[in-house]
XYZ file of C-alpha atoms in Angstrom:
686
model
C 81.302 72.760 53.543
C 82.840 69.278 53.442
C 82.765 67.188 50.303
C 79.264 65.826 49.828
C 78.418 62.329 48.671
C 78.382 63.613 45.061
C 80.663 66.384 43.679
C 80.115 69.445 45.913
C 79.561 72.373 46.309
C 83.943 100.987 64.084
C 83.670 103.096 67.447
C 80.722 104.281 69.536
C 78.857 105.692 66.549
C 79.128 102.367 64.781
C 77.915 100.518 67.861
C 74.933 102.855 68.151
C 74.210 102.558 64.449
C 74.119 98.797 64.597
C 71.833 98.975 67.587
C 69.532 101.145 65.530
C 69.248 98.390 62.951
C 68.052 96.014 65.605
C 65.581 98.454 67.103
C 64.272 100.113 63.960
C 63.930 97.164 61.625
C 60.501 95.811 60.681
C 61.229 92.695 62.700
C 61.434 94.699 65.919
C 57.793 95.628 65.504
C 56.968 91.934 65.149
C 58.834 91.176 68.368
C 61.383 88.613 69.423
C 60.724 84.896 69.773
C 59.850 83.591 73.211
C 59.393 79.825 73.479
C 57.880 80.032 70.014
C 58.093 82.462 67.102
C 55.409 85.008 66.273
C 53.628 83.570 63.237
C 52.010 84.847 60.058
C 50.779 83.187 56.914
C 52.672 84.007 53.696
C 49.638 86.007 52.543
C 49.535 88.008 55.787
C 53.252 88.760 55.370
C 52.739 89.842 51.760
C 54.701 86.897 50.347
C 54.107 84.717 47.304
C 52.977 81.442 48.852
C 53.467 79.459 45.639
C 57.141 80.387 45.439
C 57.706 79.529 49.086
C 56.003 76.199 48.480
C 58.323 75.573 45.533
C 61.353 76.166 47.759
C 59.941 73.921 50.489
C 59.193 71.123 48.017
C 62.749 71.268 46.721
C 64.046 71.133 50.305
C 61.960 68.031 50.927
C 63.677 66.162 48.086
C 66.261 65.636 50.822
C 63.663 65.165 53.554
C 64.268 66.846 56.866
C 62.908 70.023 58.437
C 63.027 73.740 57.837
C 61.581 77.152 58.604
C 61.482 80.656 57.138
C 61.550 83.742 59.387
C 60.549 87.011 57.709
C 60.330 90.311 59.622
C 60.733 88.276 62.813
C 57.727 86.052 62.084
C 57.571 82.388 61.238
C 55.922 82.324 57.807
C 56.606 78.710 56.772
C 57.657 75.499 58.499
C 58.043 71.899 57.364
C 59.133 68.637 58.978
C 59.597 67.987 62.675
C 60.756 71.204 64.385
C 62.103 69.301 67.401
C 64.223 66.729 65.600
C 67.952 67.298 65.882
C 70.082 66.811 62.769
C 73.810 66.278 62.390
C 74.855 69.660 60.994
C 78.340 68.646 59.860
C 80.165 71.750 58.605
C 77.387 74.158 59.609
C 79.128 73.623 62.945
C 81.902 75.892 61.706
C 79.587 78.908 61.511
C 78.149 78.098 64.935
C 81.539 77.561 66.552
C 83.076 80.735 65.142
C 80.501 82.667 67.191
C 82.924 82.085 70.050
C 85.522 84.071 68.152
C 83.011 86.928 68.122
C 82.615 86.647 71.895
C 86.386 86.682 72.389
C 86.626 89.822 70.259
C 83.881 91.482 72.302
C 85.646 90.498 75.534
C 88.934 91.956 74.304
C 90.683 88.618 74.651
C 91.816 88.358 71.016
C 92.205 90.324 67.794
C 91.581 88.828 64.383
C 95.157 89.380 63.246
C 96.681 87.830 66.349
C 99.144 85.028 65.546
C 97.581 81.787 66.702
C 100.755 80.897 68.627
C 100.110 83.917 70.864
C 97.168 82.034 72.377
C 98.313 78.434 71.878
C 102.010 77.679 72.448
C 101.616 74.214 70.930
C 99.775 75.451 67.865
C 100.397 73.638 64.579
C 102.190 70.618 66.016
C 101.671 67.696 65.645
C 102.554 66.695 63.015
C 106.202 67.495 63.663
C 106.754 68.167 59.950
C 104.928 71.499 60.262
C 107.613 73.085 62.472
C 110.497 73.063 59.936
C 108.380 74.947 57.376
C 108.721 78.123 59.434
C 105.128 78.978 58.535
C 103.422 78.417 61.893
C 104.181 81.872 63.417
C 102.586 83.576 60.393
C 99.174 81.943 60.842
C 96.590 84.323 62.312
C 93.207 83.666 63.847
C 91.609 85.256 60.790
C 93.456 82.881 58.460
C 92.014 79.956 60.418
C 88.528 81.442 60.033
C 89.015 82.354 56.354
C 90.426 78.928 55.381
C 93.750 80.349 54.222
C 95.999 78.898 56.954
C 97.035 75.947 54.771
C 96.170 72.869 56.844
C 95.027 69.690 55.065
C 91.323 68.795 55.097
C 90.709 66.198 57.877
C 89.918 67.347 61.399
C 92.874 65.801 63.211
C 96.459 67.021 63.272
C 97.246 67.670 59.624
C 100.270 68.891 57.653
C 100.515 72.363 56.199
C 100.076 72.238 52.414
C 101.215 75.752 51.463
C 102.493 79.049 52.831
C 99.718 80.646 54.911
C 97.681 83.335 53.171
C 98.653 82.336 49.629
C 95.747 79.993 48.766
C 92.221 79.134 49.878
C 91.736 75.525 50.957
C 88.759 74.047 52.775
C 89.789 72.399 56.031
C 88.389 70.966 59.241
C 91.835 70.941 60.826
C 92.243 74.740 60.702
C 88.919 75.515 62.415
C 89.708 72.842 65.021
C 92.958 74.629 65.811
C 90.900 77.824 66.181
C 88.681 76.024 68.696
C 91.774 75.039 70.679
C 93.064 78.634 70.693
C 89.759 79.858 72.106
C 89.634 77.038 74.643
C 92.938 78.271 76.045
C 91.832 81.923 75.841
C 88.801 81.208 78.030
C 90.321 78.381 80.078
C 86.925 76.680 80.027
C 84.895 74.154 78.101
C 83.652 76.144 75.107
C 80.275 74.443 75.353
C 79.756 76.074 78.748
C 80.792 79.471 77.363
C 78.418 79.156 74.397
C 75.546 77.990 76.570
C 75.911 80.852 79.051
C 76.729 83.655 76.627
C 74.764 82.753 73.493
C 72.415 79.778 73.613
C 70.578 80.550 76.852
C 70.104 84.300 76.170
C 68.521 83.656 72.769
C 66.247 80.860 73.979
C 68.099 77.748 72.765
C 67.514 74.940 75.253
C 69.890 72.037 75.970
C 67.495 69.658 74.177
C 67.723 71.827 71.021
C 71.457 71.544 70.400
C 74.251 69.132 71.325
C 78.020 69.305 70.862
C 79.528 65.852 70.513
C 82.755 64.648 72.067
C 85.808 65.518 69.966
C 86.086 62.880 67.245
C 89.589 63.693 66.006
C 91.778 64.757 68.923
C 92.328 63.792 72.567
C 89.346 64.599 74.810
C 91.153 67.228 76.904
C 93.506 70.168 76.380
C 95.391 71.243 79.525
C 92.686 69.522 81.553
C 89.852 71.294 79.710
C 87.372 69.484 77.498
C 88.542 69.870 73.904
C 85.868 70.935 71.377
C 85.923 71.016 67.587
C 84.570 73.567 65.082
C 85.027 71.512 61.920
C 81.933 69.460 62.736
C 80.190 68.172 65.830
C 76.952 70.084 66.419
C 73.515 68.528 66.089
C 70.532 70.854 66.381
C 66.910 71.365 65.454
C 65.885 74.020 62.967
C 64.473 76.290 65.679
C 67.902 76.550 67.318
C 69.450 77.166 63.906
C 66.944 79.927 63.147
C 67.531 81.625 66.503
C 71.249 81.740 65.904
C 70.607 83.116 62.407
C 68.299 85.753 63.880
C 71.069 86.843 66.260
C 73.335 87.383 63.251
C 70.522 89.126 61.335
C 69.996 91.518 64.238
C 73.686 92.478 64.166
C 74.498 90.589 67.343
C 71.677 92.116 69.421
C 68.977 90.252 71.333
C 66.284 92.084 73.292
C 68.501 95.102 73.925
C 71.642 93.104 74.782
C 74.631 93.198 72.452
C 75.867 89.621 72.419
C 78.205 89.796 69.412
C 80.304 92.864 68.492
C 79.914 94.943 65.313
C 83.494 94.265 64.158
C 82.834 90.539 64.109
C 79.602 90.868 62.123
C 81.399 93.119 59.621
C 84.089 90.495 59.182
C 81.454 87.843 58.458
C 79.506 89.985 55.976
C 82.346 91.897 54.342
C 85.177 89.538 53.418
C 88.780 90.623 53.304
C 88.942 91.755 49.631
C 92.295 90.023 49.165
C 90.566 86.655 49.600
C 88.972 86.850 46.150
C 92.395 86.959 44.495
C 93.538 83.668 46.035
C 93.546 80.429 44.073
C 91.231 77.697 45.349
C 93.174 74.513 46.000
C 90.333 72.162 45.037
C 88.185 74.052 42.484
C 86.451 70.869 41.314
C 84.641 70.658 44.647
C 84.684 74.276 45.807
C 84.490 76.364 42.623
C 85.716 79.927 43.136
C 85.024 79.720 46.878
C 87.637 82.323 47.794
C 85.312 84.934 46.246
C 82.395 84.099 48.527
C 83.637 82.944 51.907
C 84.546 84.689 55.155
C 84.887 83.754 58.810
C 83.634 80.158 58.299
C 80.457 81.500 56.635
C 79.616 81.289 52.949
C 78.215 84.359 51.176
C 76.995 85.757 47.857
C 79.024 88.953 47.755
C 80.316 88.091 44.271
C 76.792 87.545 42.923
C 77.304 83.885 41.974
C 73.653 83.321 42.880
C 72.221 85.904 40.486
C 68.710 85.636 41.905
C 69.706 86.071 45.541
C 70.881 89.205 47.407
C 74.596 89.845 47.590
C 74.485 90.630 51.298
C 73.364 87.082 52.125
C 75.558 84.733 54.148
C 74.967 81.198 55.366
C 76.359 78.212 57.204
C 76.660 75.124 55.024
C 77.352 71.529 55.911
C 77.276 68.081 54.429
C 73.641 66.996 53.991
C 72.995 70.633 53.012
C 72.313 71.970 56.474
C 71.850 75.718 56.151
C 71.438 78.791 58.340
C 70.751 81.609 55.867
C 70.877 85.293 56.895
C 69.796 88.067 54.479
C 69.790 91.563 56.047
C 68.420 93.328 52.950
C 65.343 91.066 53.009
C 65.083 90.878 56.817
C 65.127 87.113 56.365
C 66.399 83.991 58.106
C 66.042 80.477 56.687
C 67.020 77.224 58.410
C 67.077 73.802 56.782
C 68.491 70.368 57.733
C 68.019 66.859 56.394
C 69.808 64.844 53.696
C 71.840 66.070 50.719
C 70.175 67.347 47.584
C 71.021 65.779 44.251
C 73.942 67.352 42.409
C 74.380 67.160 38.621
C 77.825 65.941 37.658
C 80.258 68.810 37.066
C 77.914 71.608 38.196
C 79.244 74.591 40.153
C 79.086 73.934 43.871
C 76.553 76.774 44.374
C 74.098 75.425 41.775
C 72.491 73.073 44.262
C 71.354 76.075 46.326
C 69.548 77.920 43.541
C 66.252 75.958 43.507
C 65.939 76.531 47.244
C 67.156 80.087 47.824
C 66.119 81.901 44.667
C 62.353 81.180 44.930
C 62.425 82.427 48.532
C 63.970 85.726 47.452
C 61.523 85.979 44.548
C 58.591 85.494 46.950
C 59.414 88.748 48.727
C 57.941 91.826 47.001
C 60.396 94.406 45.782
C 60.472 97.253 43.299
C 63.553 96.038 41.486
C 66.974 94.444 41.975
C 67.981 94.179 45.608
C 70.528 96.743 46.774
C 74.067 95.453 47.154
C 74.376 96.433 50.832
C 72.043 96.163 53.841
C 69.813 99.048 54.953
C 71.355 102.072 56.636
C 71.317 102.010 60.438
C 70.731 105.787 60.481
C 68.713 106.664 57.367
C 65.346 104.981 56.938
C 64.940 106.323 53.392
C 64.531 109.399 51.203
C 61.382 110.843 49.715
C 61.548 113.102 46.690
C 59.457 116.149 45.838
C 57.040 115.594 42.917
C 58.550 115.443 39.413
C 56.841 118.730 38.521
C 59.076 120.513 41.056
C 62.354 119.448 39.405
C 64.429 122.411 38.274
C 65.779 121.761 34.769
C 68.358 124.119 33.264
C 71.054 123.849 30.565
C 69.086 121.645 28.124
C 71.233 119.267 26.091
C 74.153 119.107 28.546
C 75.102 116.470 31.079
C 77.749 115.399 33.678
C 77.587 118.113 36.453
C 80.261 117.278 39.067
C 80.133 120.125 41.623
C 82.051 121.817 44.415
C 81.222 124.638 46.857
C 83.763 127.433 46.448
C 85.055 130.193 48.705
C 82.921 132.805 46.875
C 79.774 130.841 47.884
C 79.103 129.744 44.299
C 78.868 126.137 43.169
C 81.308 125.411 40.361
C 80.366 122.679 37.935
C 81.232 121.199 34.548
C 79.146 119.905 31.686
C 79.654 117.678 28.666
C 78.275 117.144 25.157
C 76.342 120.419 25.209
C 76.317 124.199 25.147
C 75.878 124.825 28.866
C 73.444 127.289 30.387
C 71.399 129.875 28.495
C 72.781 131.949 26.849
C 74.563 129.008 25.244
C 78.229 128.950 24.298
C 78.614 128.929 20.492
C 80.124 125.441 20.164
C 78.975 122.116 21.613
C 81.651 121.172 24.157
C 82.728 117.849 25.590
C 84.127 119.799 28.545
C 82.639 123.121 29.542
C 82.691 124.898 32.904
C 80.106 126.990 34.723
C 79.125 128.343 38.099
C 75.728 128.190 39.774
C 74.433 130.738 42.262
C 71.258 130.859 44.320
C 69.265 128.249 46.176
C 66.748 125.883 44.568
C 64.417 126.589 42.941
C 65.859 130.081 42.262
C 69.081 129.220 40.449
C 71.272 130.997 37.941
C 73.849 129.209 35.813
C 76.678 131.168 34.215
C 79.002 129.626 31.640
C 82.751 130.054 32.041
C 84.858 129.993 28.885
C 88.460 129.128 29.788
C 90.388 128.251 26.639
C 92.856 126.262 28.753
C 90.166 123.791 29.814
C 87.423 123.620 27.179
C 87.433 120.536 24.961
C 85.594 119.369 21.848
C 84.555 115.876 20.760
C 81.413 113.839 21.282
C 81.195 110.756 23.485
C 84.492 108.984 24.113
C 86.333 111.280 21.708
C 86.256 114.292 24.000
C 87.730 114.968 27.424
C 85.003 115.302 30.047
C 84.879 116.320 33.685
C 84.358 113.697 36.358
C 85.237 115.546 39.561
C 85.533 119.093 40.942
C 86.900 120.288 44.270
C 87.984 123.582 45.843
C 90.697 123.504 48.504
C 92.280 126.678 49.922
C 90.803 128.795 47.125
C 92.120 126.556 44.319
C 89.752 124.669 42.014
C 90.821 121.139 41.113
C 89.318 119.350 38.128
C 89.496 115.653 37.276
C 88.891 114.814 33.622
C 88.193 111.432 32.053
C 88.664 110.218 28.478
C 92.270 111.350 28.883
C 94.000 107.952 28.673
C 92.698 107.530 31.242
C 92.273 110.483 33.693
C 94.125 113.724 34.432
C 94.194 116.473 37.036
C 94.013 120.216 36.390
C 93.811 123.256 38.665
C 92.835 126.911 38.622
C 93.789 129.641 41.093
C 91.473 132.256 39.548
C 88.032 130.642 39.905
C 88.156 128.802 36.607
C 89.459 131.547 34.319
C 92.732 129.726 33.493
C 93.873 126.156 34.045
C 97.138 124.282 34.481
C 97.402 120.549 33.829
C 99.464 117.917 35.633
C 102.277 116.338 33.642
C 101.132 112.890 34.836
C 97.943 110.835 34.565
C 96.117 108.006 36.263
C 97.026 105.089 34.010
C 95.811 102.124 36.059
C 92.117 102.047 36.953
C 90.551 105.383 38.103
C 89.091 105.929 34.644
C 86.242 108.082 36.006
C 87.548 109.660 39.234
C 85.510 111.982 41.413
C 86.336 113.926 44.583
C 84.727 113.560 47.984
C 83.320 117.035 48.760
C 82.921 118.554 52.193
C 81.748 122.103 52.936
C 82.527 125.538 51.497
C 86.153 125.666 50.295
C 86.664 122.188 51.847
C 85.525 123.372 55.281
C 84.682 120.599 57.711
C 86.971 118.063 56.038
C 87.549 114.914 58.032
C 91.336 115.291 57.974
C 94.178 116.724 55.894
C 93.537 114.377 52.969
C 91.553 114.581 49.741
C 89.702 111.394 48.754
C 89.117 110.247 45.168
C 86.743 107.454 44.060
C 86.227 105.644 40.753
C 84.849 102.459 39.342
C 87.728 100.026 38.852
C 88.228 100.550 35.133
C 90.459 102.484 32.762
C 87.408 103.861 30.972
C 84.406 105.855 32.184
C 82.243 103.762 29.845
C 82.884 100.421 31.574
C 80.845 99.100 34.455
C 82.950 97.142 36.900
C 82.612 94.915 39.951
C 84.367 97.225 42.380
C 84.796 100.850 43.392
C 88.317 101.946 44.329
C 89.610 104.773 46.511
C 92.725 106.947 46.598
C 93.796 109.663 48.987
C 96.401 112.418 48.872
C 97.408 115.151 51.344
C 95.350 118.219 50.499
C 98.508 120.329 50.102
C 100.115 117.820 47.695
C 97.324 117.178 45.201
C 99.570 117.990 42.238
C 102.258 115.417 43.197
C 101.746 112.021 41.602
C 103.968 110.281 44.153
C 101.900 111.551 47.081
C 98.853 109.432 46.244
C 97.962 106.332 48.275
C 95.446 103.651 47.406
C 92.966 101.891 49.676
C 93.843 98.206 50.109
C 91.437 96.878 52.738
C 90.135 97.334 56.263
C 92.171 95.679 58.983
C 90.756 93.668 61.865
C 89.889 96.895 63.709
C 88.043 98.308 60.674
C 90.871 100.776 60.004
C 91.997 101.418 56.419
C 95.224 99.999 55.040
C 96.871 102.137 52.308
C 99.597 101.548 49.745
C 101.524 103.796 47.351
C 101.412 100.900 44.879
C 98.215 101.139 42.808
C 98.440 97.431 41.947
C 97.734 96.707 45.633
C 94.390 98.529 45.493
C 91.340 96.781 46.906
C 87.617 97.370 46.750
C 86.128 100.087 48.930
C 82.695 98.905 47.691
C 81.731 95.841 45.657
C 78.691 95.434 43.419
C 79.399 93.000 40.561
C 78.701 94.501 37.149
C 77.054 97.616 38.615
C 79.876 99.965 39.688
C 79.751 103.076 37.524
C 79.899 106.874 37.610
C 79.203 108.434 40.980
C 79.262 111.484 43.214
C 80.072 111.563 46.929
C 79.617 114.233 49.608
C 79.626 114.535 53.397
C 76.335 115.373 55.102
C 77.611 117.187 58.202
C 74.174 117.302 59.820
C 73.860 113.521 59.738
C 77.592 112.812 60.081
C 77.257 110.421 57.128
C 79.006 110.141 53.777
C 76.442 109.960 50.957
C 77.559 108.222 47.761
C 75.208 108.373 44.782
C 75.756 105.686 42.135
C 73.756 105.254 38.942
C 72.296 101.798 38.387
C 72.301 99.669 35.237
C 70.219 100.766 32.265
C 70.424 101.127 28.507
C 69.708 104.877 28.535
C 69.436 106.233 32.063
C 68.804 109.752 30.781
C 65.130 108.786 30.506
C 64.622 105.743 32.733
C 66.488 103.704 35.297
C 67.480 103.730 38.926
C 70.234 104.630 41.347
C 71.440 103.957 44.862
C 72.616 106.279 47.602
C 74.979 104.483 49.957
C 75.933 105.924 53.326
C 78.747 105.335 55.791
C 80.326 106.858 58.911
C 83.783 107.006 57.262
C 85.059 107.593 53.709
C 85.922 103.897 53.442
C 82.715 102.525 54.924
C 81.211 100.326 56.123
C 78.655 101.086 53.399
C 74.930 100.610 53.839
C 71.946 101.541 51.676
C 70.171 104.840 52.401
C 68.067 104.823 49.217
C 67.654 102.379 46.351
C 65.390 102.253 43.348
C 65.633 100.180 40.202
C 63.176 102.452 38.403
C 62.928 106.067 39.558
C 59.894 108.036 38.411
C 62.174 110.106 36.126
C 65.431 109.255 34.394
C 68.419 109.735 36.749
C 70.935 110.343 33.958
C 74.463 108.949 34.039
C 75.769 110.978 36.975
C 74.446 112.529 40.178
C 75.531 114.030 43.494
C 74.180 115.802 46.585
C 75.906 119.222 46.828
C 76.813 120.160 50.375
C 75.763 123.807 49.929
C 72.134 122.770 49.580
C 72.030 120.496 52.626
C 70.087 121.770 55.626
C 71.867 122.248 58.949
C 70.267 119.099 60.332
C 71.211 117.176 57.184
C 67.671 116.051 56.497
C 66.938 118.209 53.465
C 69.127 117.516 50.451
C 69.072 118.276 46.725
C 70.089 115.773 44.094
C 71.818 117.232 41.038
C 71.494 114.756 38.180
C 71.824 114.708 34.400
C 68.425 113.182 33.612
C 66.846 114.255 30.325
C 70.232 115.833 29.458
C 69.677 118.832 31.726
C 71.130 120.341 34.848
C 68.379 118.760 36.954
C 67.805 119.477 40.655
C 65.308 117.672 42.896
C 64.767 118.154 46.601
C 64.784 115.122 48.887
C 63.812 114.638 52.517
C 65.739 112.192 54.680
C 63.787 109.991 57.077
C 65.781 108.756 60.072
C 65.477 105.574 62.047
C 63.261 106.134 65.052
C 66.082 105.421 67.512
C 68.825 107.286 65.649
C 70.707 109.845 67.718
C 71.055 112.141 64.705
């Protein structure tokens, strides 16, 4: 947003999945707005009216109007709904919708150089040309505020090499508007009206786009528009646009905006967070929570608001707020709220947004990612049905071997009955049968067993069988090491190298029996981004290695980011690693498997807790690819039994249709197994 008056603030399956969100969400049952929104009182919607009133009263300290849309229903409104307000920099988030249209139409790609679409891009001023930087500026840089142009909306100099800093600008977005004007060869207002505003019920009286205030009125004979500012709108128009974004670009069965664009808005390029902010006094650590001309909370700066939230934000604190995990849209316009001197630029939002989130009932902390488009949830068999074996032992990474047994490893215990004579930090076993009829048999390989409690002993974190060879990842080994066995765990050989940067608790992605049904010729390895298994981190990281080169240190590649086409970028340099999943302060030990029946990757991650052996929660994320995009299939902050410190869903015990699964977890320091049933979205093709 601009400086305020006081110191400021993937493919057909993916397309279908996103459609399922629109059709299966609670809001679909409530319907779509016609001339007016379906309405409900806060009490009828199950909301805390007092907290909503608190948020409204704070909003009114700056006057103006606003509305709250929950499950597709208008649950609160204040001010004049028809009055148009100057939205200032909220215009950026409205204007960039045209970039989404151009992506859908195949006219541009996010990583296109801007000069490809605008031969005169970047000049004037003439001083920009000698820098040599203009050809490097992409459309995404213009939308991510990393292109380097100075702040005002006219023709401004470049301040730094593109992509090396984050700097808030009106000039950059205005150049983006010019690129899209030339791409379409039309007045962008006409394109927006035909393709977006009219289909979602925004009337000409609801929104206006002023004449360009900074540049000549025409570009190649076409009316020149600006994104940096320029829209005035009423809160109903703002809410409708927010609802389009909430519904993943769908409106009454029509896909208006493409999935790739919505992903770019909601899931920032992870390299952004590492960039210095040019004006931190006014914009704080904005590079950590900004993408595609939308602000967001992916870094958790607003502790009491969901991390999947994103919003437009302009001078006078105009806001279009979209929160998929709460099925929520909020619109507000008026005058600026008061800002304490020296406060972080997000602080002014807390008294408005946090009470709204608190008014919505929930069982615990909101999940870090929006609901799955395929999986509606999981239900678990009663606690009395849990199979508990191997009392006193924990860990339990697992793999399905060629002999049809599940091989596993335990820590800080004596394994299955009959116990081994010494308490081991690393012991191995195999499990045969199908729940609830299971048999665990301890293996006693002297070349793998380790002693030492807690951090003092090597412990298993991942197991995998490929081509008849068992591979074992161990943690607490300064920091992690790979071993392998060609005789079903009887003897082990250890790599002469270790993971020494991050990957302190690595685990394998498991497919079917003896790695049957693997996606490709690679093995994938995940860990929280830490050198120790005992540290929670902000990010999960990912490595891959050809399945026939697992023992070669130099063969490993590390996930960097997704490109503009949602394809993974890899690097042999571990220092270039990026986040495959972000959840500030909550990334920890995990287990990941492929559910072939659902064609989804299921990633179980234990939630925060002082002693999760006996109480706590966990999340199961799902995705169509090993690198995402991740959504939430199941989340609880407080399960009805303790989930332990590790868990996974073994592929052997998944039904053919993928809907029956078994969670293996270390709750109560046992080998614990609980059956779960997957509920699918009503319109899912699975």
